Tab-separated table of C-alpha atoms in Angstrom:
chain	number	residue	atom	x	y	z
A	1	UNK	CA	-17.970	-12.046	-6.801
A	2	UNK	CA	-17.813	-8.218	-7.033
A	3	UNK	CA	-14.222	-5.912	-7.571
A	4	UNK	CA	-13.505	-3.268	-5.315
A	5	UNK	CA	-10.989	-0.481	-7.483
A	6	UNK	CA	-8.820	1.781	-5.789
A	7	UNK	CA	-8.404	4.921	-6.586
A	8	UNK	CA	-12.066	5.692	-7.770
A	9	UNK	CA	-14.412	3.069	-5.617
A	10	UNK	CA	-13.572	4.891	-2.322
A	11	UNK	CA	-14.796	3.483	1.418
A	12	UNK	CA	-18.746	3.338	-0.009
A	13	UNK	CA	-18.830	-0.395	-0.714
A	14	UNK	CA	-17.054	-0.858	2.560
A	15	UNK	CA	-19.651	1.472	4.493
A	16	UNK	CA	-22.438	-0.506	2.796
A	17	UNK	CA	-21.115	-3.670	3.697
A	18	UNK	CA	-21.073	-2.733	7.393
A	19	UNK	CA	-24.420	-1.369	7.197
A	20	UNK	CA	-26.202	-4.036	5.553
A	21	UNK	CA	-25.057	-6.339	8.362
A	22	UNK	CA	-27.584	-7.691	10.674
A	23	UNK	CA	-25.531	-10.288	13.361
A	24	UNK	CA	-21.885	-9.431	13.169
A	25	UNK	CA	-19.297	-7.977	11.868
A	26	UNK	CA	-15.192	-9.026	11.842
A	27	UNK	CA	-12.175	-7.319	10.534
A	28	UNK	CA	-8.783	-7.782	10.212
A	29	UNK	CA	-6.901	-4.372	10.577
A	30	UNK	CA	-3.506	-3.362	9.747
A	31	UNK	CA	-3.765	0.186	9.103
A	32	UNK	CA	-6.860	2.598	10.104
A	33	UNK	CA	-7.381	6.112	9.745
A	34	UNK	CA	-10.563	6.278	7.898
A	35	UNK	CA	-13.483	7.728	10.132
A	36	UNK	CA	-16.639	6.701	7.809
A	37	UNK	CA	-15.878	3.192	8.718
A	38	UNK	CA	-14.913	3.934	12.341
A	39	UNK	CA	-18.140	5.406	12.508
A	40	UNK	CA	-20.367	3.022	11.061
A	41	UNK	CA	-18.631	-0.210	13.155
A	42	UNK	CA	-19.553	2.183	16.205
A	43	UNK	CA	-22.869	2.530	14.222
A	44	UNK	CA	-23.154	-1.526	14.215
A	45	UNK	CA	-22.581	-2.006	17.486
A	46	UNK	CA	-25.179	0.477	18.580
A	47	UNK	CA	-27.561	-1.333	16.651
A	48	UNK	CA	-27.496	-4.365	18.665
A	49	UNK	CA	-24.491	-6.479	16.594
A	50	UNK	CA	-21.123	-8.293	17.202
A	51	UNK	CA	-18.319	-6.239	16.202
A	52	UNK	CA	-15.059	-7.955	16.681
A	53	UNK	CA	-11.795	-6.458	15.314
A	54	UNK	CA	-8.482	-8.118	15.338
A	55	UNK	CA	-5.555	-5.616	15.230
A	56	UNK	CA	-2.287	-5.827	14.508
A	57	UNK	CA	0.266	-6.147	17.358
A	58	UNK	CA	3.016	-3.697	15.109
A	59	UNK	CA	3.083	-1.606	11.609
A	60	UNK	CA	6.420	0.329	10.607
A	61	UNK	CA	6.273	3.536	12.734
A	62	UNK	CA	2.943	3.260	13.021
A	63	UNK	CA	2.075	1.444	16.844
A	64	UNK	CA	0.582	4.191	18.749
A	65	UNK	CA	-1.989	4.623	16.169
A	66	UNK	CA	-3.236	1.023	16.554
A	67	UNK	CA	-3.088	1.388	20.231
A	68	UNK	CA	-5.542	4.856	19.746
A	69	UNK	CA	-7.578	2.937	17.829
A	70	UNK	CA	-7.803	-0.173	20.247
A	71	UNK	CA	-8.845	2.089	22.799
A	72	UNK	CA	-10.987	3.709	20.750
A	73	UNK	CA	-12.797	0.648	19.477
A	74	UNK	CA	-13.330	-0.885	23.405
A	75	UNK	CA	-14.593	2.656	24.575
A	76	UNK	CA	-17.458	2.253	22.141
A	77	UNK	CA	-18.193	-1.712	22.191
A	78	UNK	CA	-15.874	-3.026	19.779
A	79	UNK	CA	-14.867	-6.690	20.790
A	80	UNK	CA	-10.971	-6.116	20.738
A	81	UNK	CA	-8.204	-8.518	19.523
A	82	UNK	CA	-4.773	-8.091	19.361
A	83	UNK	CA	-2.586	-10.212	16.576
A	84	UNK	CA	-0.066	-12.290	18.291
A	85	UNK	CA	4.394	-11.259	17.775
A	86	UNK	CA	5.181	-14.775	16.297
A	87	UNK	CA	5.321	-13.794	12.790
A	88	UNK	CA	6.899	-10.710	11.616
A	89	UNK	CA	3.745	-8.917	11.212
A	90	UNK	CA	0.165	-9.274	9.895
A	91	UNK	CA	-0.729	-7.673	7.011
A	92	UNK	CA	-3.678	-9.314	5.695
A	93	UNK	CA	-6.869	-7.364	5.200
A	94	UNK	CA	-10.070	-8.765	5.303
A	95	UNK	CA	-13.573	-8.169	6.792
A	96	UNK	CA	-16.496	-10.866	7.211
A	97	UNK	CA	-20.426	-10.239	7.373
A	98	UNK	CA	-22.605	-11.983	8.966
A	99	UNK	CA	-20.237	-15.095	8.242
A	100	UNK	CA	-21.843	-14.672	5.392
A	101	UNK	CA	-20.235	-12.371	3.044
A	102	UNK	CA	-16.576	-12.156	2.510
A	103	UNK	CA	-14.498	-8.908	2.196
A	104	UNK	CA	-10.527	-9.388	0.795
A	105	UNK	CA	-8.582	-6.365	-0.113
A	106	UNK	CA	-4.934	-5.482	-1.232
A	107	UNK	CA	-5.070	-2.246	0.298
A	108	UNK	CA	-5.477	-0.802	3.940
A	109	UNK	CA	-8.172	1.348	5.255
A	110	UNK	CA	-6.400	4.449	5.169
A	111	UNK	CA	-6.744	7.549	2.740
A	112	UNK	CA	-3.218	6.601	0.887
A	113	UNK	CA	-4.601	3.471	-0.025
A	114	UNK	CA	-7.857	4.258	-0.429
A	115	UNK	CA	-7.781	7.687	-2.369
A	116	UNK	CA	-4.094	7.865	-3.413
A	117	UNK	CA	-2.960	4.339	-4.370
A	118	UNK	CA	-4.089	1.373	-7.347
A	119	UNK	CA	-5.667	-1.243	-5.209
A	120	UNK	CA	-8.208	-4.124	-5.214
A	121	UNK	CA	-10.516	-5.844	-3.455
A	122	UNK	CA	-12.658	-8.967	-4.198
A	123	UNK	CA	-16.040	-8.868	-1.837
A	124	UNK	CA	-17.720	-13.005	-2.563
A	125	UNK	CA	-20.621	-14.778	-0.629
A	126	UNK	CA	-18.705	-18.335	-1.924
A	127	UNK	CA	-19.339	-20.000	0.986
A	128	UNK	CA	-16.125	-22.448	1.451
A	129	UNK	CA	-14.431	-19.246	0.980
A	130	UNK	CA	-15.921	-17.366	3.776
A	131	UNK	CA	-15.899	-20.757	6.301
A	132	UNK	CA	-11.950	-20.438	5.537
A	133	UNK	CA	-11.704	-16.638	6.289
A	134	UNK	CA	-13.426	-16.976	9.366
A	135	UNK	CA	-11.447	-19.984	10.394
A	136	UNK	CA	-8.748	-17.901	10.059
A	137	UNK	CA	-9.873	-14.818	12.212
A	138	UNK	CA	-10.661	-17.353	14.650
A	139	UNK	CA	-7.780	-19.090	14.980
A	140	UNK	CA	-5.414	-15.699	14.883
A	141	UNK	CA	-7.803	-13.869	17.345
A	142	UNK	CA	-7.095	-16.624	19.543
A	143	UNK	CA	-3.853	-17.171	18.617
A	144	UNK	CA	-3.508	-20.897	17.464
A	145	UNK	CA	-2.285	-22.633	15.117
A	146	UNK	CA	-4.054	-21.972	11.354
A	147	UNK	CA	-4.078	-25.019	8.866
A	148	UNK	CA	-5.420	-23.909	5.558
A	149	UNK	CA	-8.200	-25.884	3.864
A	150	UNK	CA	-8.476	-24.150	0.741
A	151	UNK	CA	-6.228	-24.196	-2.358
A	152	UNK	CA	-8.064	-20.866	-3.555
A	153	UNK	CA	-7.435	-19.349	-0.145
A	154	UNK	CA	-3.972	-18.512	0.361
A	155	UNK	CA	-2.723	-17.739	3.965
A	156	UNK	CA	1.300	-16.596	4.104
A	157	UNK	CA	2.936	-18.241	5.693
A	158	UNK	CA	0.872	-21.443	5.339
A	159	UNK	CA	0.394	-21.931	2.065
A	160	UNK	CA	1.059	-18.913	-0.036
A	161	UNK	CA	3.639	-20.080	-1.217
A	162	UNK	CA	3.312	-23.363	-2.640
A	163	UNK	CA	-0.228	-22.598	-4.336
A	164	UNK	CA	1.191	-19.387	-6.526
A	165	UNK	CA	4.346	-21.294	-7.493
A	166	UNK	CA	1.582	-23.798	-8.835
A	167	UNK	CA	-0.158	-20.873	-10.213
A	168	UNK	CA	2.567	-19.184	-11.934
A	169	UNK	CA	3.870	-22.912	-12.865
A	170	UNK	CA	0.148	-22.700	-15.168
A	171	UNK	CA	0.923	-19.789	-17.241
A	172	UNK	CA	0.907	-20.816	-20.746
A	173	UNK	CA	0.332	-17.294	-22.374
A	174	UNK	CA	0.430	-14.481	-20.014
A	175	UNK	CA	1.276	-13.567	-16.883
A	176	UNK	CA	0.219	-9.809	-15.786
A	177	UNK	CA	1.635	-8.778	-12.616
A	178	UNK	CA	1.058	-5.900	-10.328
A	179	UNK	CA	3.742	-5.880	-7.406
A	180	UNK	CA	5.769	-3.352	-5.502
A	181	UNK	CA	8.736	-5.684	-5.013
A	182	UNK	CA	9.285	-9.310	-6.271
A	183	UNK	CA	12.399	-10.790	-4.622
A	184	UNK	CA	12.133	-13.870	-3.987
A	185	UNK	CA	14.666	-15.847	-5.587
A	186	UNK	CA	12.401	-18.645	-6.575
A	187	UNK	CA	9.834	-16.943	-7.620
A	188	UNK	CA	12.211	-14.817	-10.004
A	189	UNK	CA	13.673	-18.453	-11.212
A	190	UNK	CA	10.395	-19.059	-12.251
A	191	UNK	CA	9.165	-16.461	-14.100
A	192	UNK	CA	12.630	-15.851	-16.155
A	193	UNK	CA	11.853	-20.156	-16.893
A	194	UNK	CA	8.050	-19.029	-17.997
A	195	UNK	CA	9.300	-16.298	-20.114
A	196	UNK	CA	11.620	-18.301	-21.752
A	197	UNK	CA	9.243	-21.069	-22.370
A	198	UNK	CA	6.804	-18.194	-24.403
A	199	UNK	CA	4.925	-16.918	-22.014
A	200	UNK	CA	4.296	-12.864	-22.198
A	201	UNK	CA	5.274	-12.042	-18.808
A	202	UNK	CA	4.224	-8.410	-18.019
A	203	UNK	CA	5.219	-6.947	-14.563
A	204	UNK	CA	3.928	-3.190	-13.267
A	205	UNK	CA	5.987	-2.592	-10.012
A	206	UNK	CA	9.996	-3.497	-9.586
A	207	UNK	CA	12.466	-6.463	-9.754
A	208	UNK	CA	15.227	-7.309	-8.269
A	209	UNK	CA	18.247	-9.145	-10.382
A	210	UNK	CA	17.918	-9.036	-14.107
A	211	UNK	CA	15.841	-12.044	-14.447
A	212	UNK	CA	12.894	-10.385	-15.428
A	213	UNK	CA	12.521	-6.978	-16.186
A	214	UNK	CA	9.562	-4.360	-14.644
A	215	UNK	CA	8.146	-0.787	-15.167
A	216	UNK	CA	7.151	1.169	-12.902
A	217	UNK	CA	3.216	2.499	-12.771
A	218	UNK	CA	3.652	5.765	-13.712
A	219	UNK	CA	-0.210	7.303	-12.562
A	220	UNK	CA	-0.242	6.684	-9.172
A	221	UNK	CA	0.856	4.586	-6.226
A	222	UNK	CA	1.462	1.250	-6.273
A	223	UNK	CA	-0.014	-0.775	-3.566
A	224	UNK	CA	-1.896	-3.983	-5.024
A	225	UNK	CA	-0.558	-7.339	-5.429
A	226	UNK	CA	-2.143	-9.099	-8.340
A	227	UNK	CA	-1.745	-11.503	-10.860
A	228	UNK	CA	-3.735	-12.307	-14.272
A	229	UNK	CA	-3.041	-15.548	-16.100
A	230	UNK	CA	-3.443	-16.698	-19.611
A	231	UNK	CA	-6.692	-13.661	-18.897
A	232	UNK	CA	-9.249	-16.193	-17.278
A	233	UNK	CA	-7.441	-16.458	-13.467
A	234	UNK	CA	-6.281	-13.648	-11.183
A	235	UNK	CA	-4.956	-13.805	-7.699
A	236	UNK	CA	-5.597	-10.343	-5.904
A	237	UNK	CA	-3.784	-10.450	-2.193
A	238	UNK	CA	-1.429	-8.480	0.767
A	239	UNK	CA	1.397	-10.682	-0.518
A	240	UNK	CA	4.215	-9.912	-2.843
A	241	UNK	CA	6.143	-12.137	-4.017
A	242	UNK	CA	9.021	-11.570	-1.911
A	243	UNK	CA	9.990	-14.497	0.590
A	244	UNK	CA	9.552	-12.275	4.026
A	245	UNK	CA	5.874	-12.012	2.752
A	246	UNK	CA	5.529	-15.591	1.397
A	247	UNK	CA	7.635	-16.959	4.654
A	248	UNK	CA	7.672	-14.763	7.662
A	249	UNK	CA	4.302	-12.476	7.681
A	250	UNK	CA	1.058	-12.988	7.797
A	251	UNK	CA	-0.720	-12.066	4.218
A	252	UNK	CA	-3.927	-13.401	2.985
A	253	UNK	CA	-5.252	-13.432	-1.224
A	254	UNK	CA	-7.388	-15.547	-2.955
A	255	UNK	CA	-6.873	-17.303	-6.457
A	256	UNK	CA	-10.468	-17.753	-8.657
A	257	UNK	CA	-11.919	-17.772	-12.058
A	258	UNK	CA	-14.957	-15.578	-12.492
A	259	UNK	CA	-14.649	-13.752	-15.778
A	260	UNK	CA	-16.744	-10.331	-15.437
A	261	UNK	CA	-13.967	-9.386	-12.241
A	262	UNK	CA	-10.889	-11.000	-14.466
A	263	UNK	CA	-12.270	-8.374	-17.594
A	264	UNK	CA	-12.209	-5.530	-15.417
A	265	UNK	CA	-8.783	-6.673	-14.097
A	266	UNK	CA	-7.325	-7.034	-17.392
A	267	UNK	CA	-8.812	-3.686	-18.793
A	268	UNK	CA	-7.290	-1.468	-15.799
A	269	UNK	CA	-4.177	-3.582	-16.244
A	270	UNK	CA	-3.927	-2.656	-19.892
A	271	UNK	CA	-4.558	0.547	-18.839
A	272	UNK	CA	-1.862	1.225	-16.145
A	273	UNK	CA	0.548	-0.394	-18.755
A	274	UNK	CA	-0.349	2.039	-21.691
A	275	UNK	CA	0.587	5.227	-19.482
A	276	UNK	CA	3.748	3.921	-17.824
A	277	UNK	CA	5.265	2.541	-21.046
A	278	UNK	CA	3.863	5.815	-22.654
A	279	UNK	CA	7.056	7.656	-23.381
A	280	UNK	CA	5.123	10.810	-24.116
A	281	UNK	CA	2.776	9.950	-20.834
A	282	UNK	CA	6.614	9.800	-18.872
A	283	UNK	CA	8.070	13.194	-20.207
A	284	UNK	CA	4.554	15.003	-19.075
A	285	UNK	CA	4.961	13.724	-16.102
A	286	UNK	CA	8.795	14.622	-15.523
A	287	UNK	CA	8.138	17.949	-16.866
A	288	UNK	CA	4.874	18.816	-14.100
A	289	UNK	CA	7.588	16.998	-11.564
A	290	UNK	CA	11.103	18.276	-11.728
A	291	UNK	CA	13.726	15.814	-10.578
A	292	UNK	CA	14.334	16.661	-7.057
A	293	UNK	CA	17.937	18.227	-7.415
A	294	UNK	CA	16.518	20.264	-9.760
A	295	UNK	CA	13.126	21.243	-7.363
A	296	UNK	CA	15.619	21.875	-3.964
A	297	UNK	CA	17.731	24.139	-6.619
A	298	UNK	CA	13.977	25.923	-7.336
A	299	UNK	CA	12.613	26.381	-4.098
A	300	UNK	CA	15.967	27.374	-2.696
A	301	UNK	CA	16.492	30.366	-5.249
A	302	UNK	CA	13.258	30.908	-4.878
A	303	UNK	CA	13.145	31.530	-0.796
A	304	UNK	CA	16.324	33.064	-1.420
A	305	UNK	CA	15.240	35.446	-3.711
A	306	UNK	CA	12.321	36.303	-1.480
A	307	UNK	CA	13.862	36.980	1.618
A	308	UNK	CA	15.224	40.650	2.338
A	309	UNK	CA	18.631	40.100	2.641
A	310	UNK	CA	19.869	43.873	3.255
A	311	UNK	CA	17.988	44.580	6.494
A	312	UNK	CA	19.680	41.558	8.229
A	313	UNK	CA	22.756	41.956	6.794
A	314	UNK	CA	22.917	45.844	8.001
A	315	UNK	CA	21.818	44.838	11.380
A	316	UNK	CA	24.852	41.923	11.588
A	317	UNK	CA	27.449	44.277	10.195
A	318	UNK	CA	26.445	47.202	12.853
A	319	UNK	CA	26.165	44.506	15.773
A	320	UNK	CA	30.232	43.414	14.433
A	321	UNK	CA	31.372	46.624	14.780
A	322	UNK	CA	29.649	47.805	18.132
A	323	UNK	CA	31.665	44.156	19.484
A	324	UNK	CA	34.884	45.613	17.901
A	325	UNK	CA	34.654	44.510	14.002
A	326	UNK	CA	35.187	48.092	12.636
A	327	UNK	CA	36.413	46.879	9.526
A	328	UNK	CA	33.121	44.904	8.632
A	329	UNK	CA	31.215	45.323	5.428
A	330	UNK	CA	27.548	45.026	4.869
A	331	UNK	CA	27.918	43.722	1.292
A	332	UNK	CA	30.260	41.019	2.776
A	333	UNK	CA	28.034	39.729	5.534
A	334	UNK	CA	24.843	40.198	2.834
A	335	UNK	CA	26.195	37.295	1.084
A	336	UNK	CA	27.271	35.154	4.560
A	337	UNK	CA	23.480	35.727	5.052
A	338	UNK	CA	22.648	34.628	1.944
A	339	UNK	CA	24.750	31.489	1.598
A	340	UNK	CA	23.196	30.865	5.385
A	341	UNK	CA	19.849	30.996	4.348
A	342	UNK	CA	20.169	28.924	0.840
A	343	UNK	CA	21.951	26.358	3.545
A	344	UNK	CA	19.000	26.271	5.626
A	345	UNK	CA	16.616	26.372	3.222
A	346	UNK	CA	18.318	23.552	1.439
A	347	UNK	CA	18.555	21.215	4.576
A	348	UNK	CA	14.663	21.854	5.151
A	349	UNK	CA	13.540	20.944	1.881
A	350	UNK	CA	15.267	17.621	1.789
A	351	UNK	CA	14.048	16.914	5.548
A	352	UNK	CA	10.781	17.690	4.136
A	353	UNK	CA	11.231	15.434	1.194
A	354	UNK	CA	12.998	12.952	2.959
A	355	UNK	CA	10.063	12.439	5.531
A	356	UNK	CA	7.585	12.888	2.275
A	357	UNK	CA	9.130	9.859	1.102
A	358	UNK	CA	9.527	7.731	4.524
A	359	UNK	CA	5.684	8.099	4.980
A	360	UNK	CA	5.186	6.806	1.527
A	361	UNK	CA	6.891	3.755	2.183
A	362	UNK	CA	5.404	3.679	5.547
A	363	UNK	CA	1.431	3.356	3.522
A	364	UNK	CA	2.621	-0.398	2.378
């Protein structure tokens, strides 16, 4: 088993893995805007092999793309699949070579995840592992029913569930957790009972309820869903541990034991926990960011400052009194210009943020 980390291992491993393939290629997409593997699946099929891509039916805000891309995909020879609308969406990630070689990531293939965003991905040639995978694709390109036969391959909302309750139930020491949300009531039940009976239960990402507590990863984007135990398992996945995820939406991880990936695990772990419970690390960082009150307040004064106010405001007072405003002073309507144009500039800059933000959220 190899590890796949994001930021830093970029699309290459991917690339190869496409390249290297001699009969066929199939992946599971959820989001796409990366062209070096458009171009090398286009690549495959030129050279003679079975591409087949399944595609998600809906992302948040994000459907047109996935229709571009299915059209794109058929124009050039990609076999084209479309995820079925019974669950509330499919967000696995996964890609198969050659039924041979077995590709499961936490993050998309798009430049947010990919470049901008901590994420892993496990590549293995174990071969019950990759006969589950593909019994998957098969049975969700052709939309029936999937019944998992693997208690290290975890399908949401098959059996997710049940097999990291068992997991988490087999902490004795540790528990490291990356996760953008945990939610789900009994999952939260369960850690706050593991805590209590010893365990060191570390969580990078946010909580809800004051079961446990969290901090938040202070270098970068959070994206991965991961968990070490006692530092000889892991569990890298699409699902959080929230109960949409775990009930509703198709995710797919894998649980294992191979210690060289579990090292590297722990040592980026330990790493991404030293800078966001730095407090020096955390006032650098506020200090190169200002809060955003404080950043509209900047770039308002700023924009302000910049624009020539007197011009316009002569031209406004000499329009006034041409309409019948004799009485109209240029200093007066200087600063109705003035207030006008923080206004504006203050309702852009939050739009700007605001969408900022939105497409942030949109990248899970």
């Amino acid at each position: 088993m190899k590890l796949i980390i994001q930021p830093g291992d970029g699309v290459e491993r991917l690339v190869k893995g496409i390249r290297k393939a001699r009969k066929s290629v199939e992946i599971m997409i959820f989001r796409f805007d990366r062209p070096e593997i458009e171009r090398a699946l286009i690549d495959a099929v030129e050279r003679g092999l079975f591409v087949h891509a399944l595609i998600a039916f809906t992302n948040r805000g994000g459907e047109e793309h996935l229709r571009a891309l299915e059209m794109r995909f058929l124009a050039s020879g990609i076999t084209v699949a479309r995820t079925a609308g019974d669950l509330v969406r499919y967000h696995g990630k996964m890609m198969i070579v050659d039924r041979k070689e077995l590709y499961v990531l936490s993050f998309n293939f798009t430049k947010l995840d990919i470049d901008r965003s901590r994420g892993f991905g496990l590549i293995t040639r174990n071969t019950k592992l990759v006969a589950e995978a593909a019994k998957l694709f098969e049975a969700d390109t052709k939309r029936q029913v999937y019944a998992a036969g693997s208690a290290k391959f975890l399908v949401s909302p098959v059996n997710a569930r049940k097999e990291l309750t068992r997991f988490i139930k087999g902490a004795k020491k540790d528990l490291m957790i990356y996760d953008p949300k945990i939610s789900d009531r009994a999952i939260l039940r369960l850690l706050d009972e593991r805590r209590k009976a010893g365990v060191n239960v570390r969580i990078i990402g946010s909580v809800s309820g004051k079961r446990v507590s969290a901090c938040e990863l202070k270098r970068m984007r959070l994206h991965t869903r991961t968990i070490l135990r006692d530092r000889s398992d892991a569990f890298v996945g699409s699902q959080s541990l929230r109960q949409l995820e775990l009930d509703a939406r198709r995710e797919i991880g894998i649980i294992f034991r191979e210690a060289a990936v579990v090292k590297e695990l722990l040592r980026v772990f330990e790493e991404d926990w030293a800078a966001s419970t730095d407090k020096k690390f955390e006032k650098d960082q506020k200090k190169a960011a200002l809060p955003p009150k404080k950043a509209l307040k900047k770039i308002v004064r700023s924009v302000s400052e910049k624009v020539q106010l007197a011009p316009v405001a002569k031209r406004v007072a000499k329009a006034l009194r041409k309409s019948g405003n004799g009485k109209v002073k240029e200093k007066a309507v200087r600063e109705t210009v003035q207030e006008v144009v923080k206004d504006v500039v203050e309702q852009t800059a939050k739009h700007a943020a605001e969408q900022a933000a939105k497409a942030v959220a949109e990248g899970s």
